[in-house]
């Protein structure tokens, strides 16, 4: 058996928290690296992936609400050079995630993922919409829908 790749996880000696994940090929050359940073509450503040040469590939920056839920994730891709932001909306009564809205670098809505739950509280339906400007108005086009059925 020949090893084709290896992933090494590096943890902080004092806290035991994951700091880096490094991927190597079968010859032992570094192929990629992911760095994890945390806020004072131990939550992700950023996750950045790098190419073998150390240049940034992608980065995610996390923002949290006062109730400790994820408020938004800003995503940057060096390949496209574009930044998007996902904003998380929660139901005021149940606290469950209802919708994830994605904005482009011009702060325009480009995607909506709506989440519906069954009577027990499990995810029952995911509806994904592409949002665009057409004919002078905003159009939400359903691009995919997934339904989940549970036997109780």
PDB file of C-alpha atoms in Angstrom:
ATOM      1  CA  UNK A   1       0.000   0.000   0.000  1.00  0.00           C
ATOM      2  CA  UNK A   2       1.282   3.410  -0.983  1.00  0.00           C
ATOM      3  CA  UNK A   3       0.409   6.576   0.882  1.00  0.00           C
ATOM      4  CA  UNK A   4      -1.159   9.073  -1.533  1.00  0.00           C
ATOM      5  CA  UNK A   5      -1.616  12.008   0.836  1.00  0.00           C
ATOM      6  CA  UNK A   6      -1.417  13.018   4.462  1.00  0.00           C
ATOM      7  CA  UNK A   7      -3.280  15.571   6.583  1.00  0.00           C
ATOM      8  CA  UNK A   8      -1.687  16.826   9.773  1.00  0.00           C
ATOM      9  CA  UNK A   9      -3.669  18.665  12.453  1.00  0.00           C
ATOM     10  CA  UNK A  10      -1.795  21.133  14.690  1.00  0.00           C
ATOM     11  CA  UNK A  11      -3.274  22.069  18.063  1.00  0.00           C
ATOM     12  CA  UNK A  12      -2.379  24.792  20.545  1.00  0.00           C
ATOM     13  CA  UNK A  13      -0.308  23.207  23.344  1.00  0.00           C
ATOM     14  CA  UNK A  14      -2.032  25.218  26.097  1.00  0.00           C
ATOM     15  CA  UNK A  15      -5.661  25.234  24.960  1.00  0.00           C
ATOM     16  CA  UNK A  16      -5.871  22.110  22.805  1.00  0.00           C
ATOM     17  CA  UNK A  17      -7.698  24.124  20.130  1.00  0.00           C
ATOM     18  CA  UNK A  18      -7.075  23.334  16.462  1.00  0.00           C
ATOM     19  CA  UNK A  19      -4.854  26.017  14.880  1.00  0.00           C
ATOM     20  CA  UNK A  20      -3.793  24.530  11.533  1.00  0.00           C
ATOM     21  CA  UNK A  21      -4.644  21.726   9.156  1.00  0.00           C
ATOM     22  CA  UNK A  22      -1.955  20.923   6.565  1.00  0.00           C
ATOM     23  CA  UNK A  23      -2.248  18.697   3.497  1.00  0.00           C
ATOM     24  CA  UNK A  24       0.773  16.951   1.992  1.00  0.00           C
ATOM     25  CA  UNK A  25       1.182  14.844  -1.150  1.00  0.00           C
ATOM     26  CA  UNK A  26       2.767  11.374  -1.270  1.00  0.00           C
ATOM     27  CA  UNK A  27       6.273  12.894  -1.564  1.00  0.00           C
ATOM     28  CA  UNK A  28       5.745  14.934   1.608  1.00  0.00           C
ATOM     29  CA  UNK A  29       5.384  18.324  -0.128  1.00  0.00           C
ATOM     30  CA  UNK A  30       2.929  20.789   1.393  1.00  0.00           C
ATOM     31  CA  UNK A  31      -0.120  21.160  -0.890  1.00  0.00           C
ATOM     32  CA  UNK A  32      -2.405  23.388   1.204  1.00  0.00           C
ATOM     33  CA  UNK A  33      -2.900  24.758   4.698  1.00  0.00           C
ATOM     34  CA  UNK A  34      -5.929  25.954   6.677  1.00  0.00           C
ATOM     35  CA  UNK A  35      -5.584  28.330   9.623  1.00  0.00           C
ATOM     36  CA  UNK A  36      -8.204  28.697  12.355  1.00  0.00           C
ATOM     37  CA  UNK A  37      -8.566  31.772  14.591  1.00  0.00           C
ATOM     38  CA  UNK A  38     -10.951  32.122  17.503  1.00  0.00           C
ATOM     39  CA  UNK A  39     -12.534  34.969  19.452  1.00  0.00           C
ATOM     40  CA  UNK A  40     -12.411  35.396  23.235  1.00  0.00           C
ATOM     41  CA  UNK A  41     -15.421  33.062  23.580  1.00  0.00           C
ATOM     42  CA  UNK A  42     -13.769  30.197  21.689  1.00  0.00           C
ATOM     43  CA  UNK A  43     -15.864  30.669  18.546  1.00  0.00           C
ATOM     44  CA  UNK A  44     -14.387  30.859  15.055  1.00  0.00           C
ATOM     45  CA  UNK A  45     -13.384  34.405  14.157  1.00  0.00           C
ATOM     46  CA  UNK A  46     -11.819  33.387  10.842  1.00  0.00           C
ATOM     47  CA  UNK A  47     -10.889  30.367   8.778  1.00  0.00           C
ATOM     48  CA  UNK A  48      -8.346  30.925   6.008  1.00  0.00           C
ATOM     49  CA  UNK A  49      -7.108  28.423   3.453  1.00  0.00           C
ATOM     50  CA  UNK A  50      -3.758  28.881   1.722  1.00  0.00           C
ATOM     51  CA  UNK A  51      -2.035  27.488  -1.331  1.00  0.00           C
ATOM     52  CA  UNK A  52       1.267  25.608  -0.964  1.00  0.00           C
ATOM     53  CA  UNK A  53       3.219  28.824  -1.663  1.00  0.00           C
ATOM     54  CA  UNK A  54       1.570  30.522   1.335  1.00  0.00           C
ATOM     55  CA  UNK A  55      -0.731  32.800  -0.666  1.00  0.00           C
ATOM     56  CA  UNK A  56      -4.354  33.151   0.417  1.00  0.00           C
ATOM     57  CA  UNK A  57      -6.922  30.964  -1.359  1.00  0.00           C
ATOM     58  CA  UNK A  58     -10.117  31.690   0.606  1.00  0.00           C
ATOM     59  CA  UNK A  59     -11.069  33.311   3.891  1.00  0.00           C
ATOM     60  CA  UNK A  60     -14.222  33.241   6.014  1.00  0.00           C
ATOM     61  CA  UNK A  61     -14.788  35.865   8.725  1.00  0.00           C
ATOM     62  CA  UNK A  62     -17.481  35.147  11.332  1.00  0.00           C
ATOM     63  CA  UNK A  63     -19.672  37.643  13.174  1.00  0.00           C
ATOM     64  CA  UNK A  64     -21.946  36.630  16.073  1.00  0.00           C
ATOM     65  CA  UNK A  65     -25.120  38.036  17.625  1.00  0.00           C
ATOM     66  CA  UNK A  66     -25.481  38.778  21.325  1.00  0.00           C
ATOM     67  CA  UNK A  67     -27.362  35.480  21.749  1.00  0.00           C
ATOM     68  CA  UNK A  68     -24.275  33.585  20.439  1.00  0.00           C
ATOM     69  CA  UNK A  69     -25.782  32.649  17.065  1.00  0.00           C
ATOM     70  CA  UNK A  70     -23.931  33.288  13.816  1.00  0.00           C
ATOM     71  CA  UNK A  71     -24.981  36.692  12.492  1.00  0.00           C
ATOM     72  CA  UNK A  72     -22.960  36.618   9.272  1.00  0.00           C
ATOM     73  CA  UNK A  73     -20.068  34.992   7.444  1.00  0.00           C
ATOM     74  CA  UNK A  74     -18.033  37.077   5.002  1.00  0.00           C
ATOM     75  CA  UNK A  75     -16.355  34.952   2.320  1.00  0.00           C
ATOM     76  CA  UNK A  76     -13.421  36.045   0.171  1.00  0.00           C
ATOM     77  CA  UNK A  77     -12.026  34.073  -2.786  1.00  0.00           C
ATOM     78  CA  UNK A  78      -8.643  35.058  -4.188  1.00  0.00           C
ATOM     79  CA  UNK A  79      -9.345  33.133  -7.398  1.00  0.00           C
ATOM     80  CA  UNK A  80     -12.454  35.150  -8.263  1.00  0.00           C
ATOM     81  CA  UNK A  81     -11.310  38.205  -6.318  1.00  0.00           C
ATOM     82  CA  UNK A  82     -14.861  38.486  -5.021  1.00  0.00           C
ATOM     83  CA  UNK A  83     -16.300  38.888  -1.563  1.00  0.00           C
ATOM     84  CA  UNK A  84     -19.750  37.680  -0.523  1.00  0.00           C
ATOM     85  CA  UNK A  85     -21.557  37.892   2.783  1.00  0.00           C
ATOM     86  CA  UNK A  86     -24.065  35.406   4.152  1.00  0.00           C
ATOM     87  CA  UNK A  87     -26.519  36.870   6.673  1.00  0.00           C
ATOM     88  CA  UNK A  88     -28.357  34.451   8.961  1.00  0.00           C
ATOM     89  CA  UNK A  89     -31.951  35.209   9.989  1.00  0.00           C
ATOM     90  CA  UNK A  90     -33.564  33.433  12.910  1.00  0.00           C
ATOM     91  CA  UNK A  91     -37.202  33.062  13.906  1.00  0.00           C
ATOM     92  CA  UNK A  92     -37.911  35.400  16.836  1.00  0.00           C
ATOM     93  CA  UNK A  93     -40.247  32.923  18.541  1.00  0.00           C
ATOM     94  CA  UNK A  94     -38.410  29.626  18.041  1.00  0.00           C
ATOM     95  CA  UNK A  95     -34.812  30.819  17.633  1.00  0.00           C
ATOM     96  CA  UNK A  96     -34.418  28.456  14.674  1.00  0.00           C
ATOM     97  CA  UNK A  97     -32.599  29.488  11.519  1.00  0.00           C
ATOM     98  CA  UNK A  98     -35.201  30.537   8.898  1.00  0.00           C
ATOM     99  CA  UNK A  99     -33.138  31.996   6.089  1.00  0.00           C
ATOM    100  CA  UNK A 100     -29.605  32.579   4.822  1.00  0.00           C
ATOM    101  CA  UNK A 101     -29.307  35.592   2.513  1.00  0.00           C
ATOM    102  CA  UNK A 102     -26.187  36.018   0.373  1.00  0.00           C
ATOM    103  CA  UNK A 103     -25.000  39.457  -0.722  1.00  0.00           C
ATOM    104  CA  UNK A 104     -22.410  40.203  -3.406  1.00  0.00           C
ATOM    105  CA  UNK A 105     -19.537  42.705  -3.150  1.00  0.00           C
ATOM    106  CA  UNK A 106     -21.983  45.520  -4.097  1.00  0.00           C
ATOM    107  CA  UNK A 107     -24.253  44.621  -1.156  1.00  0.00           C
ATOM    108  CA  UNK A 108     -26.930  43.282  -3.538  1.00  0.00           C
ATOM    109  CA  UNK A 109     -28.872  40.142  -2.634  1.00  0.00           C
ATOM    110  CA  UNK A 110     -27.859  37.310  -4.980  1.00  0.00           C
ATOM    111  CA  UNK A 111     -29.224  34.233  -3.189  1.00  0.00           C
ATOM    112  CA  UNK A 112     -31.765  33.204  -0.539  1.00  0.00           C
ATOM    113  CA  UNK A 113     -31.966  29.849   1.190  1.00  0.00           C
ATOM    114  CA  UNK A 114     -35.244  29.427   3.074  1.00  0.00           C
ATOM    115  CA  UNK A 115     -35.590  26.748   5.734  1.00  0.00           C
ATOM    116  CA  UNK A 116     -38.907  25.240   6.851  1.00  0.00           C
ATOM    117  CA  UNK A 117     -39.415  22.874   9.785  1.00  0.00           C
ATOM    118  CA  UNK A 118     -41.910  20.111  10.528  1.00  0.00           C
ATOM    119  CA  UNK A 119     -44.122  19.969  13.638  1.00  0.00           C
ATOM    120  CA  UNK A 120     -41.368  18.235  15.624  1.00  0.00           C
ATOM    121  CA  UNK A 121     -38.728  20.833  14.745  1.00  0.00           C
ATOM    122  CA  UNK A 122     -36.710  18.924  12.145  1.00  0.00           C
ATOM    123  CA  UNK A 123     -35.770  20.569   8.848  1.00  0.00           C
ATOM    124  CA  UNK A 124     -38.549  19.676   6.404  1.00  0.00           C
ATOM    125  CA  UNK A 125     -37.734  21.767   3.329  1.00  0.00           C
ATOM    126  CA  UNK A 126     -34.851  23.774   1.901  1.00  0.00           C
ATOM    127  CA  UNK A 127     -35.752  26.197  -0.903  1.00  0.00           C
ATOM    128  CA  UNK A 128     -32.919  27.937  -2.731  1.00  0.00           C
ATOM    129  CA  UNK A 129     -33.598  31.053  -4.802  1.00  0.00           C
ATOM    130  CA  UNK A 130     -31.316  32.964  -7.161  1.00  0.00           C
ATOM    131  CA  UNK A 131     -32.045  36.669  -6.845  1.00  0.00           C
ATOM    132  CA  UNK A 132     -31.434  39.012  -9.763  1.00  0.00           C
ATOM    133  CA  UNK A 133     -32.612  42.221 -11.382  1.00  0.00           C
ATOM    134  CA  UNK A 134     -34.694  41.614 -14.509  1.00  0.00           C
ATOM    135  CA  UNK A 135     -36.982  43.938 -16.401  1.00  0.00           C
ATOM    136  CA  UNK A 136     -36.580  46.654 -13.773  1.00  0.00           C
ATOM    137  CA  UNK A 137     -37.609  44.515 -10.833  1.00  0.00           C
ATOM    138  CA  UNK A 138     -36.138  41.982  -8.398  1.00  0.00           C
ATOM    139  CA  UNK A 139     -36.785  38.381  -9.378  1.00  0.00           C
ATOM    140  CA  UNK A 140     -36.510  35.343  -7.084  1.00  0.00           C
ATOM    141  CA  UNK A 141     -36.044  32.207  -9.178  1.00  0.00           C
ATOM    142  CA  UNK A 142     -36.329  28.843  -7.430  1.00  0.00           C
ATOM    143  CA  UNK A 143     -33.136  26.940  -8.310  1.00  0.00           C
ATOM    144  CA  UNK A 144     -33.510  23.922  -6.046  1.00  0.00           C
ATOM    145  CA  UNK A 145     -35.778  22.484  -3.427  1.00  0.00           C
ATOM    146  CA  UNK A 146     -35.087  19.615  -1.074  1.00  0.00           C
ATOM    147  CA  UNK A 147     -37.715  17.991   1.108  1.00  0.00           C
ATOM    148  CA  UNK A 148     -37.016  15.738   4.083  1.00  0.00           C
ATOM    149  CA  UNK A 149     -39.439  13.133   5.363  1.00  0.00           C
ATOM    150  CA  UNK A 150     -39.072  11.565   8.788  1.00  0.00           C
ATOM    151  CA  UNK A 151     -40.862   8.538  10.170  1.00  0.00           C
ATOM    152  CA  UNK A 152     -41.809   9.044  13.792  1.00  0.00           C
TER     153      UNK A 152
END
